[in-house]
Amino acid sequence: QVQLVESGGGLVQSGGSLRLSCAASGFAFVNYAMKWLRRAPRKGLEWVSGIKKDGEGMLYTESVKGRFTISRDNTNGTLYLQMNNLQPGDTAVYYCAASVRPHTESYEFRGQGTQVTVSA
């Protein structure tokens, strides 16, 4: 069955870094654009970043530009999000998702999420 398993979340101080990973299985990873979404406390689901099937076309929501980097490895079906200079506003559950469209909140498959908490 389709599985997307996120890892790498945790508690970090403001200004710190984390690298999220998402291991995909059960579907043709190379045929899908991928994205990261997040849900902050008491807020709705937010699109954070997306990347096309071929690893190009990376885009980011304005609040993370210059701090986050999305990448993918099609040889082993893994999606990454390098997060630098983390701020308390980045605190959220982060989800990886597979989609036809990389730069929207819609998705075909989504993982269970990993918690990122940034302390001031």
PDB file of C-alpha atoms in Angstrom:
ATOM      1  CA  GLN A   1       0.000   0.000   0.000  1.00  0.00           C
ATOM      2  CA  VAL A   2       1.003   3.632  -0.352  1.00  0.00           C
ATOM      3  CA  GLN A   3       3.234   4.855   2.455  1.00  0.00           C
ATOM      4  CA  LEU A   4       4.852   8.211   3.122  1.00  0.00           C
ATOM      5  CA  VAL A   5       6.843   8.201   6.346  1.00  0.00           C
ATOM      6  CA  GLU A   6       8.287  11.451   7.641  1.00  0.00           C
ATOM      7  CA  SER A   7      11.204  11.661  10.056  1.00  0.00           C
ATOM      8  CA  GLY A   8      13.660  14.214  11.405  1.00  0.00           C
ATOM      9  CA  GLY A   9      11.363  16.452  13.408  1.00  0.00           C
ATOM     10  CA  GLY A  10      12.070  17.500  16.972  1.00  0.00           C
ATOM     11  CA  LEU A  11      12.632  20.356  19.379  1.00  0.00           C
ATOM     12  CA  VAL A  12      15.146  23.018  18.390  1.00  0.00           C
ATOM     13  CA  GLN A  13      16.025  26.493  19.587  1.00  0.00           C
ATOM     14  CA  SER A  14      15.362  29.582  17.496  1.00  0.00           C
ATOM     15  CA  GLY A  15      18.057  29.876  14.821  1.00  0.00           C
ATOM     16  CA  GLY A  16      18.674  26.153  14.741  1.00  0.00           C
ATOM     17  CA  SER A  17      18.343  23.658  11.888  1.00  0.00           C
ATOM     18  CA  LEU A  18      16.564  20.414  11.150  1.00  0.00           C
ATOM     19  CA  ARG A  19      16.440  18.141   8.114  1.00  0.00           C
ATOM     20  CA  LEU A  20      13.186  16.357   7.433  1.00  0.00           C
ATOM     21  CA  SER A  21      13.064  13.191   5.350  1.00  0.00           C
ATOM     22  CA  CYS A  22      10.124  11.401   3.787  1.00  0.00           C
ATOM     23  CA  ALA A  23      10.427   7.802   2.634  1.00  0.00           C
ATOM     24  CA  ALA A  24       7.929   6.856  -0.067  1.00  0.00           C
ATOM     25  CA  SER A  25       6.774   3.382  -1.056  1.00  0.00           C
ATOM     26  CA  GLY A  26       3.844   1.650  -2.714  1.00  0.00           C
ATOM     27  CA  PHE A  27       3.529   4.021  -5.661  1.00  0.00           C
ATOM     28  CA  ALA A  28       5.621   5.357  -8.547  1.00  0.00           C
ATOM     29  CA  PHE A  29       7.478   8.140  -6.760  1.00  0.00           C
ATOM     30  CA  VAL A  30       9.120   9.391  -9.945  1.00  0.00           C
ATOM     31  CA  ASN A  31       5.714  10.049 -11.511  1.00  0.00           C
ATOM     32  CA  TYR A  32       4.597  12.532  -8.860  1.00  0.00           C
ATOM     33  CA  ALA A  33       5.460  16.035  -7.867  1.00  0.00           C
ATOM     34  CA  MET A  34       6.126  16.231  -4.138  1.00  0.00           C
ATOM     35  CA  LYS A  35       5.491  18.840  -1.520  1.00  0.00           C
ATOM     36  CA  TRP A  36       5.753  19.710   2.135  1.00  0.00           C
ATOM     37  CA  LEU A  37       2.720  20.969   4.027  1.00  0.00           C
ATOM     38  CA  ARG A  38       2.419  22.059   7.635  1.00  0.00           C
ATOM     39  CA  ARG A  39      -0.273  22.621  10.209  1.00  0.00           C
ATOM     40  CA  ALA A  40       0.532  25.031  13.013  1.00  0.00           C
ATOM     41  CA  PRO A  41      -1.427  24.992  16.288  1.00  0.00           C
ATOM     42  CA  ARG A  42      -4.948  26.363  15.775  1.00  0.00           C
ATOM     43  CA  LYS A  43      -4.314  26.986  12.080  1.00  0.00           C
ATOM     44  CA  GLY A  44      -5.206  25.317   8.818  1.00  0.00           C
ATOM     45  CA  LEU A  45      -3.049  23.280   6.497  1.00  0.00           C
ATOM     46  CA  GLU A  46      -0.410  25.402   4.757  1.00  0.00           C
ATOM     47  CA  TRP A  47       1.606  24.621   1.644  1.00  0.00           C
ATOM     48  CA  VAL A  48       5.316  25.143   2.428  1.00  0.00           C
ATOM     49  CA  SER A  49       7.268  23.992  -0.613  1.00  0.00           C
ATOM     50  CA  GLY A  50       6.947  21.895  -3.753  1.00  0.00           C
ATOM     51  CA  ILE A  51       9.203  20.209  -6.278  1.00  0.00           C
ATOM     52  CA  LYS A  52       8.441  18.772  -9.700  1.00  0.00           C
ATOM     53  CA  LYS A  53       8.897  15.133 -10.735  1.00  0.00           C
ATOM     54  CA  ASP A  54      12.298  15.773 -12.264  1.00  0.00           C
ATOM     55  CA  GLY A  55      13.665  17.592  -9.237  1.00  0.00           C
ATOM     56  CA  GLU A  56      13.318  21.027 -10.756  1.00  0.00           C
ATOM     57  CA  GLY A  57      10.847  23.856 -10.207  1.00  0.00           C
ATOM     58  CA  MET A  58      11.280  24.288  -6.462  1.00  0.00           C
ATOM     59  CA  LEU A  59       9.046  26.944  -4.946  1.00  0.00           C
ATOM     60  CA  TYR A  60       8.525  28.106  -1.371  1.00  0.00           C
ATOM     61  CA  THR A  61       5.965  29.990   0.606  1.00  0.00           C
ATOM     62  CA  GLU A  62       7.163  33.509   1.301  1.00  0.00           C
ATOM     63  CA  SER A  63       7.825  33.021   5.015  1.00  0.00           C
ATOM     64  CA  VAL A  64      10.429  30.275   4.452  1.00  0.00           C
ATOM     65  CA  LYS A  65      12.239  31.587   1.359  1.00  0.00           C
ATOM     66  CA  GLY A  66      15.988  31.681   1.872  1.00  0.00           C
ATOM     67  CA  ARG A  67      15.768  29.395   4.923  1.00  0.00           C
ATOM     68  CA  PHE A  68      14.251  26.114   3.658  1.00  0.00           C
ATOM     69  CA  THR A  69      15.443  23.925   0.789  1.00  0.00           C
ATOM     70  CA  ILE A  70      13.419  21.107  -0.742  1.00  0.00           C
ATOM     71  CA  SER A  71      15.051  18.257  -2.636  1.00  0.00           C
ATOM     72  CA  ARG A  72      14.311  14.729  -3.739  1.00  0.00           C
ATOM     73  CA  ASP A  73      16.195  11.550  -4.579  1.00  0.00           C
ATOM     74  CA  ASN A  74      14.313   9.616  -7.234  1.00  0.00           C
ATOM     75  CA  THR A  75      16.711   6.673  -7.009  1.00  0.00           C
ATOM     76  CA  ASN A  76      15.515   5.786  -3.512  1.00  0.00           C
ATOM     77  CA  GLY A  77      12.124   7.491  -3.327  1.00  0.00           C
ATOM     78  CA  THR A  78      12.959  10.055  -0.676  1.00  0.00           C
ATOM     79  CA  LEU A  79      11.934  13.680  -0.223  1.00  0.00           C
ATOM     80  CA  TYR A  80      13.864  16.116   1.965  1.00  0.00           C
ATOM     81  CA  LEU A  81      13.386  19.506   3.571  1.00  0.00           C
ATOM     82  CA  GLN A  82      16.439  21.275   4.954  1.00  0.00           C
ATOM     83  CA  MET A  83      15.272  23.910   7.426  1.00  0.00           C
ATOM     84  CA  ASN A  84      17.733  26.540   8.619  1.00  0.00           C
ATOM     85  CA  ASN A  85      17.358  29.549  10.904  1.00  0.00           C
ATOM     86  CA  LEU A  86      14.177  28.099  12.345  1.00  0.00           C
ATOM     87  CA  GLN A  87      11.818  30.482  14.094  1.00  0.00           C
ATOM     88  CA  PRO A  88       8.989  29.913  16.593  1.00  0.00           C
ATOM     89  CA  GLY A  89       6.518  30.606  13.770  1.00  0.00           C
ATOM     90  CA  ASP A  90       7.758  27.461  12.053  1.00  0.00           C
ATOM     91  CA  THR A  91       6.377  25.301  14.861  1.00  0.00           C
ATOM     92  CA  ALA A  92       3.951  22.858  13.238  1.00  0.00           C
ATOM     93  CA  VAL A  93       3.337  19.305  12.202  1.00  0.00           C
ATOM     94  CA  TYR A  94       5.057  18.849   8.852  1.00  0.00           C
ATOM     95  CA  TYR A  95       3.632  16.491   6.238  1.00  0.00           C
ATOM     96  CA  CYS A  96       5.052  15.263   2.972  1.00  0.00           C
ATOM     97  CA  ALA A  97       2.611  14.676   0.160  1.00  0.00           C
ATOM     98  CA  ALA A  98       2.494  13.422  -3.412  1.00  0.00           C
ATOM     99  CA  SER A  99       0.532  15.352  -5.965  1.00  0.00           C
ATOM    100  CA  VAL A 100      -0.033  16.119  -9.593  1.00  0.00           C
ATOM    101  CA  ARG A 101       0.483  19.821  -8.818  1.00  0.00           C
ATOM    102  CA  PRO A 102       3.579  20.679  -6.752  1.00  0.00           C
ATOM    103  CA  HIS A 103       2.626  24.188  -5.694  1.00  0.00           C
ATOM    104  CA  THR A 104      -0.830  23.857  -4.155  1.00  0.00           C
ATOM    105  CA  GLU A 105      -2.230  22.370  -0.951  1.00  0.00           C
ATOM    106  CA  SER A 106      -3.946  19.527  -2.790  1.00  0.00           C
ATOM    107  CA  TYR A 107      -2.484  16.031  -2.706  1.00  0.00           C
ATOM    108  CA  GLU A 108      -3.145  12.444  -3.681  1.00  0.00           C
ATOM    109  CA  PHE A 109      -1.195  10.835  -0.826  1.00  0.00           C
ATOM    110  CA  ARG A 110       0.007  12.266   2.476  1.00  0.00           C
ATOM    111  CA  GLY A 111       2.073  11.011   5.385  1.00  0.00           C
ATOM    112  CA  GLN A 112       1.220  11.060   9.086  1.00  0.00           C
ATOM    113  CA  GLY A 113       3.483  13.991   9.814  1.00  0.00           C
ATOM    114  CA  THR A 114       6.418  14.845  12.058  1.00  0.00           C
ATOM    115  CA  GLN A 115       6.341  17.469  14.808  1.00  0.00           C
ATOM    116  CA  VAL A 116       8.713  20.439  14.619  1.00  0.00           C
ATOM    117  CA  THR A 117       8.851  22.655  17.690  1.00  0.00           C
ATOM    118  CA  VAL A 118      10.995  25.798  17.780  1.00  0.00           C
ATOM    119  CA  SER A 119      11.569  27.446  21.135  1.00  0.00           C
ATOM    120  CA  ALA A 120      12.293  31.158  21.466  1.00  0.00           C
TER     121      ALA A 120
END
